[in-house]
Amino acid sequence: MIPVNTRRLGGAVEEVLEETEEHIISRDGLGRTMKLLKGFASIPLPLDYPVLNMDDWLRIKPWYKSSEARFEEGWEATARDHLQQDRAVAVSIPGGFDEPRQLLGEEGVCLAYYDQPELMHDILDTIGATACRVLDRVSATVPVDVLFVHEDMAGKSGPLAGPDQIAEFIAPYYRRVWDMLRERGALLCDQDSDGD
């Protein structure tokens, strides 16, 4: 994986808010209040989400803007080393369902497709523009072989978004990034969906 960041950059101060014998309540980098049940779980669950509406999104939108800080020092050398060692050159982008889900929650995202479509379009336009700027520079430096998408948008009974929502919101985001990389020789788009 090339050491560049197409995900959130920056965020809230992470801190433990409360700890008892039964649980830990903390604030994560997205500003969510998280609860971890001791002895029962290894992943904390969100109790709230940072985005309920467009105003909330506009407050944290700068975390998703493009900047030079998205390129780790030595990223070009790492990319060229992958080529020299005949390893696949891989890059990643946040999922078009998963990243908004982290911001709004599963129910919030599913409702926003209907109640706040402009919010969903702006979130995906923003992360898509940043991904394209970062990966345009990477793919101009070295050929990219694999685009990896961390999506987590499904379970064993099927996807959490329907075909209409995928076609309107998520697919254009994927296409924007994938088409650019494919035109430059990328061979594989690997989506981790977590389900059917």
Short mmCIF file of N, CA and C in Angstrom, two decimals:
data_model
loop_
_atom_site.label_atom_id
_atom_site.label_comp_id
_atom_site.label_asym_id
_atom_site.label_seq_id
_atom_site.Cartn_x
_atom_site.Cartn_y
_atom_site.Cartn_z
N MET A 1 0.85 -1.17 0.00
CA MET A 1 0.00 0.00 0.00
C MET A 1 0.90 1.24 0.00
N ILE A 2 0.57 2.18 -0.86
CA ILE A 2 1.35 3.42 -0.92
C ILE A 2 0.94 4.30 0.26
N PRO A 3 1.92 4.87 0.98
CA PRO A 3 1.60 5.66 2.19
C PRO A 3 1.09 7.07 1.89
N VAL A 4 -0.13 7.10 1.36
CA VAL A 4 -0.85 8.36 1.15
C VAL A 4 -2.23 8.21 1.78
N ASN A 5 -2.85 9.32 2.14
CA ASN A 5 -4.10 9.29 2.88
C ASN A 5 -5.23 9.89 2.05
N THR A 6 -6.24 9.09 1.73
CA THR A 6 -7.43 9.59 1.06
C THR A 6 -8.62 9.65 2.03
N ARG A 7 -8.39 9.33 3.27
CA ARG A 7 -9.44 9.32 4.29
C ARG A 7 -9.45 10.64 5.07
N ARG A 8 -10.13 10.63 6.19
CA ARG A 8 -10.15 11.79 7.07
C ARG A 8 -8.73 12.12 7.52
N LEU A 9 -8.44 13.40 7.55
CA LEU A 9 -7.14 13.88 8.01
C LEU A 9 -7.41 14.94 9.07
N GLY A 10 -7.02 14.66 10.29
CA GLY A 10 -7.37 15.55 11.39
C GLY A 10 -8.61 15.01 12.09
N GLY A 11 -9.14 15.80 12.98
CA GLY A 11 -10.34 15.36 13.67
C GLY A 11 -10.39 15.85 15.10
N ALA A 12 -11.28 15.24 15.84
CA ALA A 12 -11.49 15.61 17.24
C ALA A 12 -10.39 15.02 18.11
N VAL A 13 -10.22 15.60 19.28
CA VAL A 13 -9.26 15.07 20.25
C VAL A 13 -9.85 13.80 20.86
N GLU A 14 -9.09 12.72 20.79
CA GLU A 14 -9.54 11.45 21.37
C GLU A 14 -9.28 11.47 22.87
N GLU A 15 -10.29 11.03 23.63
CA GLU A 15 -10.13 11.04 25.08
C GLU A 15 -11.09 10.06 25.74
N VAL A 16 -10.70 9.57 26.90
CA VAL A 16 -11.57 8.73 27.72
C VAL A 16 -12.42 9.67 28.57
N LEU A 17 -13.73 9.50 28.50
CA LEU A 17 -14.66 10.36 29.23
C LEU A 17 -15.08 9.74 30.56
N GLU A 18 -15.15 8.39 30.58
CA GLU A 18 -15.59 7.70 31.79
C GLU A 18 -15.11 6.27 31.73
N GLU A 19 -14.67 5.77 32.86
CA GLU A 19 -14.31 4.35 32.93
C GLU A 19 -14.83 3.77 34.23
N THR A 20 -15.55 2.66 34.07
CA THR A 20 -16.05 1.93 35.23
C THR A 20 -15.55 0.49 35.12
N GLU A 21 -15.96 -0.36 36.05
CA GLU A 21 -15.59 -1.77 35.96
C GLU A 21 -16.27 -2.44 34.77
N GLU A 22 -17.40 -1.91 34.32
CA GLU A 22 -18.18 -2.52 33.25
C GLU A 22 -17.88 -1.96 31.85
N HIS A 23 -17.50 -0.69 31.77
CA HIS A 23 -17.36 -0.10 30.44
C HIS A 23 -16.36 1.07 30.41
N ILE A 24 -16.01 1.45 29.20
CA ILE A 24 -15.23 2.66 28.94
C ILE A 24 -16.02 3.51 27.95
N ILE A 25 -16.23 4.76 28.29
CA ILE A 25 -16.86 5.70 27.37
C ILE A 25 -15.78 6.68 26.94
N SER A 26 -15.63 6.83 25.62
CA SER A 26 -14.57 7.69 25.10
C SER A 26 -15.09 8.52 23.94
N ARG A 27 -14.28 9.49 23.54
CA ARG A 27 -14.55 10.27 22.34
C ARG A 27 -13.50 9.86 21.32
N ASP A 28 -13.94 9.54 20.09
CA ASP A 28 -13.00 9.12 19.05
C ASP A 28 -12.64 10.30 18.15
N GLY A 29 -11.81 10.03 17.15
CA GLY A 29 -11.33 11.07 16.25
C GLY A 29 -12.40 11.75 15.43
N LEU A 30 -13.54 11.09 15.25
CA LEU A 30 -14.66 11.71 14.54
C LEU A 30 -15.52 12.55 15.46
N GLY A 31 -15.24 12.49 16.75
CA GLY A 31 -16.05 13.23 17.71
C GLY A 31 -17.22 12.43 18.25
N ARG A 32 -17.27 11.13 17.91
CA ARG A 32 -18.36 10.28 18.39
C ARG A 32 -18.11 9.88 19.84
N THR A 33 -19.18 9.74 20.61
CA THR A 33 -19.09 9.15 21.94
C THR A 33 -19.18 7.64 21.73
N MET A 34 -18.18 6.91 22.22
CA MET A 34 -18.08 5.47 22.00
C MET A 34 -18.17 4.74 23.34
N LYS A 35 -18.81 3.56 23.32
CA LYS A 35 -18.92 2.76 24.54
C LYS A 35 -18.36 1.37 24.28
N LEU A 36 -17.42 0.97 25.12
CA LEU A 36 -16.83 -0.36 25.06
C LEU A 36 -17.19 -1.11 26.33
N LEU A 37 -17.88 -2.23 26.15
CA LEU A 37 -18.24 -3.07 27.29
C LEU A 37 -17.07 -3.99 27.62
N LYS A 38 -16.51 -3.84 28.78
CA LYS A 38 -15.34 -4.63 29.18
C LYS A 38 -15.72 -6.10 29.33
N GLY A 39 -14.88 -6.97 28.82
CA GLY A 39 -15.10 -8.40 28.95
C GLY A 39 -16.10 -8.98 27.97
N PHE A 40 -16.78 -8.13 27.20
CA PHE A 40 -17.79 -8.62 26.26
C PHE A 40 -17.49 -8.23 24.82
N ALA A 41 -16.77 -7.15 24.64
CA ALA A 41 -16.55 -6.63 23.29
C ALA A 41 -15.11 -6.16 23.13
N SER A 42 -14.66 -6.16 21.89
CA SER A 42 -13.32 -5.64 21.60
C SER A 42 -13.39 -4.37 20.76
N ILE A 43 -14.59 -4.07 20.26
CA ILE A 43 -14.79 -2.88 19.44
C ILE A 43 -15.85 -2.01 20.12
N PRO A 44 -15.52 -0.74 20.38
CA PRO A 44 -16.53 0.13 20.98
C PRO A 44 -17.62 0.48 19.99
N LEU A 45 -18.82 0.71 20.48
CA LEU A 45 -19.95 1.07 19.63
C LEU A 45 -20.29 2.55 19.81
N PRO A 46 -20.62 3.23 18.70
CA PRO A 46 -20.96 4.65 18.80
C PRO A 46 -22.29 4.87 19.52
N LEU A 47 -22.32 5.89 20.36
CA LEU A 47 -23.55 6.30 21.02
C LEU A 47 -24.16 7.50 20.31
N ASP A 48 -23.35 8.19 19.50
CA ASP A 48 -23.82 9.33 18.72
C ASP A 48 -22.92 9.49 17.50
N TYR A 49 -23.29 10.41 16.62
CA TYR A 49 -22.55 10.64 15.38
C TYR A 49 -22.35 12.13 15.17
N PRO A 50 -21.27 12.52 14.49
CA PRO A 50 -20.98 13.95 14.35
C PRO A 50 -21.81 14.69 13.33
N VAL A 51 -22.48 13.98 12.41
CA VAL A 51 -23.21 14.66 11.34
C VAL A 51 -24.69 14.29 11.40
N LEU A 52 -25.52 15.30 11.61
CA LEU A 52 -26.96 15.14 11.53
C LEU A 52 -27.54 15.91 10.35
N ASN A 53 -26.80 16.92 9.90
CA ASN A 53 -27.31 17.80 8.85
C ASN A 53 -26.14 18.47 8.12
N MET A 54 -26.45 19.31 7.15
CA MET A 54 -25.42 19.96 6.34
C MET A 54 -24.52 20.86 7.19
N ASP A 55 -25.06 21.56 8.17
CA ASP A 55 -24.24 22.41 9.02
C ASP A 55 -23.17 21.60 9.76
N ASP A 56 -23.56 20.44 10.28
CA ASP A 56 -22.59 19.56 10.95
C ASP A 56 -21.50 19.12 9.99
N TRP A 57 -21.91 18.73 8.78
CA TRP A 57 -20.94 18.29 7.78
C TRP A 57 -19.98 19.42 7.42
N LEU A 58 -20.49 20.62 7.22
CA LEU A 58 -19.63 21.75 6.83
C LEU A 58 -18.60 22.06 7.91
N ARG A 59 -18.95 21.77 9.16
CA ARG A 59 -18.01 22.00 10.27
C ARG A 59 -16.81 21.06 10.19
N ILE A 60 -17.02 19.81 9.77
CA ILE A 60 -15.91 18.84 9.72
C ILE A 60 -15.40 18.59 8.30
N LYS A 61 -16.02 19.19 7.33
CA LYS A 61 -15.62 18.99 5.93
C LYS A 61 -14.12 19.25 5.70
N PRO A 62 -13.50 20.22 6.37
CA PRO A 62 -12.06 20.43 6.16
C PRO A 62 -11.20 19.20 6.45
N TRP A 63 -11.68 18.28 7.27
CA TRP A 63 -10.94 17.04 7.54
C TRP A 63 -10.80 16.19 6.29
N TYR A 64 -11.63 16.44 5.29
CA TYR A 64 -11.66 15.62 4.08
C TYR A 64 -11.11 16.35 2.86
N LYS A 65 -10.62 17.56 3.04
CA LYS A 65 -10.08 18.34 1.92
C LYS A 65 -8.68 17.87 1.57
N SER A 66 -8.30 18.10 0.33
CA SER A 66 -6.97 17.73 -0.13
C SER A 66 -5.92 18.67 0.45
N SER A 67 -4.75 18.13 0.75
CA SER A 67 -3.62 18.94 1.23
C SER A 67 -2.34 18.13 1.06
N GLU A 68 -1.25 18.83 1.15
CA GLU A 68 0.07 18.19 1.04
C GLU A 68 0.30 17.20 2.18
N ALA A 69 -0.35 17.41 3.31
CA ALA A 69 -0.19 16.53 4.47
C ALA A 69 -0.69 15.11 4.18
N ARG A 70 -1.41 14.91 3.11
CA ARG A 70 -1.92 13.57 2.76
C ARG A 70 -0.82 12.66 2.21
N PHE A 71 0.33 13.23 1.90
CA PHE A 71 1.44 12.47 1.34
C PHE A 71 2.52 12.30 2.41
N GLU A 72 2.69 11.04 2.88
CA GLU A 72 3.72 10.78 3.89
C GLU A 72 5.10 11.00 3.28
N GLU A 73 6.01 11.43 4.12
CA GLU A 73 7.38 11.61 3.66
C GLU A 73 7.91 10.28 3.12
N GLY A 74 8.52 10.32 1.95
CA GLY A 74 9.08 9.12 1.34
C GLY A 74 8.10 8.28 0.56
N TRP A 75 6.89 8.78 0.33
CA TRP A 75 5.88 7.96 -0.37
C TRP A 75 6.35 7.59 -1.78
N GLU A 76 7.03 8.50 -2.46
CA GLU A 76 7.49 8.20 -3.83
C GLU A 76 8.53 7.09 -3.83
N ALA A 77 9.45 7.13 -2.87
CA ALA A 77 10.46 6.08 -2.77
C ALA A 77 9.81 4.74 -2.46
N THR A 78 8.82 4.75 -1.59
CA THR A 78 8.10 3.51 -1.28
C THR A 78 7.41 2.97 -2.53
N ALA A 79 6.77 3.84 -3.29
CA ALA A 79 6.09 3.41 -4.51
C ALA A 79 7.08 2.82 -5.51
N ARG A 80 8.20 3.49 -5.69
CA ARG A 80 9.21 2.99 -6.65
C ARG A 80 9.82 1.68 -6.16
N ASP A 81 9.96 1.53 -4.84
CA ASP A 81 10.48 0.28 -4.29
C ASP A 81 9.51 -0.87 -4.58
N HIS A 82 8.21 -0.62 -4.47
CA HIS A 82 7.23 -1.66 -4.82
C HIS A 82 7.44 -2.10 -6.27
N LEU A 83 7.65 -1.13 -7.16
CA LEU A 83 7.88 -1.46 -8.57
C LEU A 83 9.17 -2.28 -8.74
N GLN A 84 10.24 -1.84 -8.10
CA GLN A 84 11.54 -2.52 -8.21
C GLN A 84 11.46 -3.96 -7.70
N GLN A 85 10.67 -4.16 -6.65
CA GLN A 85 10.53 -5.49 -6.04
C GLN A 85 9.45 -6.32 -6.73
N ASP A 86 8.86 -5.79 -7.78
CA ASP A 86 7.81 -6.47 -8.55
C ASP A 86 6.59 -6.81 -7.69
N ARG A 87 6.29 -5.91 -6.76
CA ARG A 87 5.10 -6.06 -5.92
C ARG A 87 3.97 -5.25 -6.54
N ALA A 88 2.76 -5.63 -6.26
CA ALA A 88 1.61 -4.86 -6.73
C ALA A 88 1.59 -3.50 -6.01
N VAL A 89 1.31 -2.47 -6.78
CA VAL A 89 1.19 -1.13 -6.22
C VAL A 89 -0.30 -0.92 -5.90
N ALA A 90 -0.60 -0.76 -4.62
CA ALA A 90 -1.98 -0.64 -4.19
C ALA A 90 -2.22 0.71 -3.52
N VAL A 91 -3.42 1.22 -3.74
CA VAL A 91 -3.89 2.45 -3.09
C VAL A 91 -5.29 2.17 -2.57
N SER A 92 -5.77 3.05 -1.69
CA SER A 92 -7.11 2.82 -1.14
C SER A 92 -7.90 4.12 -1.08
N ILE A 93 -9.22 3.95 -1.04
CA ILE A 93 -10.14 5.07 -0.83
C ILE A 93 -11.18 4.63 0.21
N PRO A 94 -11.78 5.60 0.90
CA PRO A 94 -12.85 5.24 1.83
C PRO A 94 -14.09 4.78 1.07
N GLY A 95 -14.87 3.96 1.69
CA GLY A 95 -16.09 3.47 1.05
C GLY A 95 -17.15 4.54 0.91
N GLY A 96 -17.86 4.49 -0.20
CA GLY A 96 -18.93 5.45 -0.47
C GLY A 96 -20.15 5.27 0.42
N PHE A 97 -20.30 4.11 1.02
CA PHE A 97 -21.32 3.90 2.04
C PHE A 97 -20.69 3.97 3.42
N ASP A 98 -19.54 3.32 3.59
CA ASP A 98 -18.94 3.19 4.91
C ASP A 98 -18.51 4.52 5.51
N GLU A 99 -17.89 5.39 4.73
CA GLU A 99 -17.44 6.66 5.31
C GLU A 99 -18.62 7.52 5.76
N PRO A 100 -19.66 7.71 4.93
CA PRO A 100 -20.83 8.43 5.43
C PRO A 100 -21.49 7.73 6.63
N ARG A 101 -21.44 6.42 6.65
CA ARG A 101 -22.00 5.68 7.79
C ARG A 101 -21.25 6.01 9.08
N GLN A 102 -19.95 6.17 8.98
CA GLN A 102 -19.16 6.54 10.16
C GLN A 102 -19.56 7.93 10.66
N LEU A 103 -20.00 8.79 9.74
CA LEU A 103 -20.36 10.16 10.09
C LEU A 103 -21.80 10.31 10.57
N LEU A 104 -22.72 9.54 9.95
CA LEU A 104 -24.15 9.69 10.23
C LEU A 104 -24.78 8.50 10.94
N GLY A 105 -24.09 7.37 10.97
CA GLY A 105 -24.68 6.13 11.48
C GLY A 105 -25.46 5.43 10.37
N GLU A 106 -25.70 4.14 10.54
CA GLU A 106 -26.39 3.37 9.49
C GLU A 106 -27.78 3.93 9.20
N GLU A 107 -28.56 4.16 10.23
CA GLU A 107 -29.91 4.69 10.03
C GLU A 107 -29.85 6.09 9.42
N GLY A 108 -28.92 6.90 9.91
CA GLY A 108 -28.79 8.26 9.40
C GLY A 108 -28.46 8.31 7.92
N VAL A 109 -27.55 7.44 7.47
CA VAL A 109 -27.21 7.39 6.05
C VAL A 109 -28.41 6.96 5.23
N CYS A 110 -29.06 5.91 5.66
CA CYS A 110 -30.19 5.38 4.88
C CYS A 110 -31.32 6.41 4.77
N LEU A 111 -31.56 7.18 5.81
CA LEU A 111 -32.57 8.23 5.75
C LEU A 111 -32.09 9.42 4.91
N ALA A 112 -30.81 9.74 5.00
CA ALA A 112 -30.26 10.89 4.28
C ALA A 112 -30.37 10.72 2.77
N TYR A 113 -30.34 9.49 2.27
CA TYR A 113 -30.53 9.28 0.83
C TYR A 113 -31.83 9.91 0.37
N TYR A 114 -32.84 9.89 1.22
CA TYR A 114 -34.16 10.41 0.89
C TYR A 114 -34.39 11.83 1.40
N ASP A 115 -33.98 12.08 2.67
CA ASP A 115 -34.28 13.35 3.32
C ASP A 115 -33.25 14.44 3.08
N GLN A 116 -31.99 14.04 2.85
CA GLN A 116 -30.91 15.02 2.68
C GLN A 116 -29.98 14.61 1.54
N PRO A 117 -30.50 14.42 0.34
CA PRO A 117 -29.64 13.96 -0.75
C PRO A 117 -28.50 14.92 -1.06
N GLU A 118 -28.72 16.22 -0.86
CA GLU A 118 -27.65 17.20 -1.12
C GLU A 118 -26.48 16.98 -0.15
N LEU A 119 -26.77 16.58 1.07
CA LEU A 119 -25.73 16.27 2.05
C LEU A 119 -24.92 15.07 1.58
N MET A 120 -25.61 14.01 1.18
CA MET A 120 -24.91 12.80 0.73
C MET A 120 -24.06 13.09 -0.51
N HIS A 121 -24.61 13.85 -1.45
CA HIS A 121 -23.82 14.20 -2.65
C HIS A 121 -22.59 15.01 -2.27
N ASP A 122 -22.73 15.95 -1.35
CA ASP A 122 -21.59 16.79 -0.99
C ASP A 122 -20.51 15.98 -0.27
N ILE A 123 -20.90 15.07 0.60
CA ILE A 123 -19.92 14.21 1.28
C ILE A 123 -19.15 13.40 0.23
N LEU A 124 -19.87 12.75 -0.67
CA LEU A 124 -19.21 11.89 -1.66
C LEU A 124 -18.44 12.70 -2.70
N ASP A 125 -18.93 13.87 -3.06
CA ASP A 125 -18.17 14.74 -3.97
C ASP A 125 -16.86 15.18 -3.33
N THR A 126 -16.91 15.48 -2.04
CA THR A 126 -15.72 15.94 -1.33
C THR A 126 -14.67 14.84 -1.21
N ILE A 127 -15.10 13.66 -0.74
CA ILE A 127 -14.11 12.59 -0.59
C ILE A 127 -13.64 12.10 -1.95
N GLY A 128 -14.50 12.16 -2.96
CA GLY A 128 -14.10 11.78 -4.32
C GLY A 128 -13.08 12.74 -4.90
N ALA A 129 -13.29 14.03 -4.71
CA ALA A 129 -12.34 15.03 -5.23
C ALA A 129 -10.98 14.86 -4.56
N THR A 130 -10.96 14.63 -3.26
CA THR A 130 -9.70 14.44 -2.55
C THR A 130 -9.01 13.17 -3.02
N ALA A 131 -9.76 12.08 -3.12
CA ALA A 131 -9.17 10.82 -3.58
C ALA A 131 -8.58 10.99 -4.98
N CYS A 132 -9.29 11.68 -5.86
CA CYS A 132 -8.78 11.87 -7.22
C CYS A 132 -7.51 12.72 -7.23
N ARG A 133 -7.47 13.78 -6.44
CA ARG A 133 -6.26 14.62 -6.41
C ARG A 133 -5.05 13.83 -5.90
N VAL A 134 -5.26 13.08 -4.83
CA VAL A 134 -4.16 12.31 -4.26
C VAL A 134 -3.72 11.21 -5.22
N LEU A 135 -4.68 10.45 -5.74
CA LEU A 135 -4.33 9.30 -6.57
C LEU A 135 -3.91 9.70 -7.98
N ASP A 136 -4.31 10.88 -8.43
CA ASP A 136 -3.79 11.40 -9.69
C ASP A 136 -2.29 11.60 -9.58
N ARG A 137 -1.86 12.18 -8.49
CA ARG A 137 -0.42 12.41 -8.28
C ARG A 137 0.33 11.09 -8.14
N VAL A 138 -0.25 10.16 -7.38
CA VAL A 138 0.39 8.85 -7.21
C VAL A 138 0.52 8.14 -8.56
N SER A 139 -0.59 8.06 -9.30
CA SER A 139 -0.58 7.30 -10.56
C SER A 139 0.20 8.00 -11.67
N ALA A 140 0.50 9.28 -11.51
CA ALA A 140 1.39 9.97 -12.44
C ALA A 140 2.85 9.65 -12.14
N THR A 141 3.10 9.19 -10.92
CA THR A 141 4.46 8.87 -10.50
C THR A 141 4.80 7.39 -10.75
N VAL A 142 3.88 6.51 -10.40
CA VAL A 142 4.06 5.06 -10.62
C VAL A 142 2.74 4.47 -11.07
N PRO A 143 2.78 3.42 -11.89
CA PRO A 143 1.51 2.78 -12.26
C PRO A 143 0.88 2.07 -11.06
N VAL A 144 -0.39 2.30 -10.87
CA VAL A 144 -1.13 1.66 -9.78
C VAL A 144 -1.77 0.39 -10.32
N ASP A 145 -1.65 -0.70 -9.58
CA ASP A 145 -2.23 -1.98 -9.98
C ASP A 145 -3.60 -2.22 -9.36
N VAL A 146 -3.75 -1.85 -8.07
CA VAL A 146 -4.94 -2.23 -7.32
C VAL A 146 -5.52 -1.02 -6.58
N LEU A 147 -6.83 -0.85 -6.71
CA LEU A 147 -7.57 0.11 -5.90
C LEU A 147 -8.36 -0.69 -4.87
N PHE A 148 -8.12 -0.41 -3.59
CA PHE A 148 -8.82 -1.10 -2.53
C PHE A 148 -9.84 -0.15 -1.91
N VAL A 149 -11.08 -0.64 -1.74
CA VAL A 149 -12.16 0.15 -1.16
C VAL A 149 -12.65 -0.56 0.10
N HIS A 150 -12.44 0.09 1.25
CA HIS A 150 -12.98 -0.45 2.51
C HIS A 150 -14.43 0.01 2.60
N GLU A 151 -15.36 -0.91 2.37
CA GLU A 151 -16.75 -0.50 2.22
C GLU A 151 -17.66 -0.89 3.36
N ASP A 152 -17.59 -2.11 3.86
CA ASP A 152 -18.46 -2.55 4.96
C ASP A 152 -19.89 -2.06 4.80
N MET A 153 -20.51 -2.47 3.70
CA MET A 153 -21.87 -1.99 3.40
C MET A 153 -22.90 -3.11 3.33
N ALA A 154 -22.55 -4.31 3.81
CA ALA A 154 -23.49 -5.42 3.65
C ALA A 154 -23.34 -6.41 4.80
N GLY A 155 -24.33 -7.25 4.92
CA GLY A 155 -24.32 -8.35 5.87
C GLY A 155 -24.71 -9.62 5.15
N LYS A 156 -24.93 -10.70 5.88
CA LYS A 156 -25.24 -11.97 5.23
C LYS A 156 -26.60 -11.95 4.51
N SER A 157 -27.47 -11.01 4.89
CA SER A 157 -28.78 -10.94 4.23
C SER A 157 -28.82 -9.93 3.08
N GLY A 158 -27.70 -9.27 2.80
CA GLY A 158 -27.66 -8.36 1.66
C GLY A 158 -27.09 -7.00 2.00
N PRO A 159 -27.11 -6.08 1.02
CA PRO A 159 -26.53 -4.75 1.22
C PRO A 159 -27.43 -3.84 2.06
N LEU A 160 -26.81 -2.82 2.65
CA LEU A 160 -27.53 -1.85 3.47
C LEU A 160 -28.06 -0.68 2.65
N ALA A 161 -27.67 -0.60 1.39
CA ALA A 161 -28.19 0.42 0.47
C ALA A 161 -28.74 -0.30 -0.75
N GLY A 162 -29.85 0.21 -1.28
CA GLY A 162 -30.47 -0.42 -2.42
C GLY A 162 -29.82 -0.02 -3.74
N PRO A 163 -30.21 -0.68 -4.82
CA PRO A 163 -29.62 -0.41 -6.13
C PRO A 163 -29.80 1.04 -6.59
N ASP A 164 -30.93 1.65 -6.27
CA ASP A 164 -31.14 3.05 -6.66
C ASP A 164 -30.18 3.98 -5.94
N GLN A 165 -29.96 3.74 -4.65
CA GLN A 165 -29.04 4.58 -3.89
C GLN A 165 -27.59 4.36 -4.34
N ILE A 166 -27.26 3.12 -4.63
CA ILE A 166 -25.91 2.85 -5.13
C ILE A 166 -25.70 3.54 -6.47
N ALA A 167 -26.69 3.44 -7.36
CA ALA A 167 -26.57 4.06 -8.69
C ALA A 167 -26.46 5.58 -8.60
N GLU A 168 -27.24 6.21 -7.73
CA GLU A 168 -27.23 7.67 -7.66
C GLU A 168 -26.06 8.23 -6.87
N PHE A 169 -25.70 7.60 -5.77
CA PHE A 169 -24.73 8.19 -4.85
C PHE A 169 -23.35 7.53 -4.91
N ILE A 170 -23.32 6.22 -4.76
CA ILE A 170 -22.04 5.53 -4.55
C ILE A 170 -21.32 5.23 -5.86
N ALA A 171 -22.02 4.73 -6.86
CA ALA A 171 -21.36 4.36 -8.12
C ALA A 171 -20.63 5.54 -8.79
N PRO A 172 -21.21 6.74 -8.84
CA PRO A 172 -20.46 7.85 -9.45
C PRO A 172 -19.15 8.16 -8.71
N TYR A 173 -19.16 8.01 -7.40
CA TYR A 173 -17.94 8.20 -6.61
C TYR A 173 -16.90 7.15 -7.01
N TYR A 174 -17.30 5.87 -7.02
CA TYR A 174 -16.37 4.82 -7.45
C TYR A 174 -15.84 5.08 -8.86
N ARG A 175 -16.76 5.38 -9.79
CA ARG A 175 -16.38 5.55 -11.20
C ARG A 175 -15.36 6.67 -11.36
N ARG A 176 -15.60 7.75 -10.63
CA ARG A 176 -14.70 8.91 -10.74
C ARG A 176 -13.26 8.51 -10.45
N VAL A 177 -13.05 7.74 -9.39
CA VAL A 177 -11.71 7.33 -9.00
C VAL A 177 -11.22 6.18 -9.87
N TRP A 178 -12.04 5.15 -10.03
CA TRP A 178 -11.63 3.96 -10.77
C TRP A 178 -11.33 4.26 -12.23
N ASP A 179 -12.18 5.04 -12.88
CA ASP A 179 -11.95 5.33 -14.30
C ASP A 179 -10.61 6.02 -14.52
N MET A 180 -10.24 6.94 -13.64
CA MET A 180 -8.94 7.61 -13.75
C MET A 180 -7.81 6.59 -13.63
N LEU A 181 -7.89 5.72 -12.62
CA LEU A 181 -6.82 4.74 -12.42
C LEU A 181 -6.79 3.70 -13.52
N ARG A 182 -7.95 3.26 -13.97
CA ARG A 182 -8.00 2.25 -15.04
C ARG A 182 -7.40 2.79 -16.33
N GLU A 183 -7.68 4.06 -16.64
CA GLU A 183 -7.08 4.66 -17.84
C GLU A 183 -5.56 4.69 -17.78
N ARG A 184 -5.02 4.64 -16.57
CA ARG A 184 -3.56 4.65 -16.39
C ARG A 184 -3.01 3.24 -16.14
N GLY A 185 -3.85 2.22 -16.33
CA GLY A 185 -3.34 0.85 -16.28
C GLY A 185 -3.71 0.04 -15.06
N ALA A 186 -4.49 0.57 -14.13
CA ALA A 186 -4.88 -0.23 -12.97
C ALA A 186 -5.65 -1.46 -13.42
N LEU A 187 -5.43 -2.57 -12.75
CA LEU A 187 -5.99 -3.85 -13.17
C LEU A 187 -7.13 -4.35 -12.30
N LEU A 188 -7.15 -3.95 -11.04
CA LEU A 188 -8.09 -4.58 -10.11
C LEU A 188 -8.67 -3.56 -9.14
N CYS A 189 -9.98 -3.60 -8.98
CA CYS A 189 -10.68 -2.85 -7.95
C CYS A 189 -11.18 -3.87 -6.93
N ASP A 190 -10.67 -3.80 -5.73
CA ASP A 190 -10.98 -4.77 -4.67
C ASP A 190 -11.83 -4.09 -3.61
N GLN A 191 -13.11 -4.46 -3.56
CA GLN A 191 -14.03 -3.88 -2.60
C GLN A 191 -14.31 -4.85 -1.47
N ASP A 192 -14.03 -4.45 -0.25
CA ASP A 192 -14.36 -5.23 0.94
C ASP A 192 -15.74 -4.80 1.39
N SER A 193 -16.77 -5.63 1.12
CA SER A 193 -18.14 -5.23 1.41
C SER A 193 -18.64 -5.75 2.76
N ASP A 194 -17.96 -6.74 3.35
CA ASP A 194 -18.38 -7.39 4.60
C ASP A 194 -19.66 -8.20 4.46
N GLY A 195 -20.14 -8.44 3.28
CA GLY A 195 -21.36 -9.25 3.16
C GLY A 195 -21.79 -9.45 1.73
N ASP A 196 -23.02 -9.93 1.58
CA ASP A 196 -23.58 -10.28 0.27
C ASP A 196 -24.03 -9.00 -0.46
#
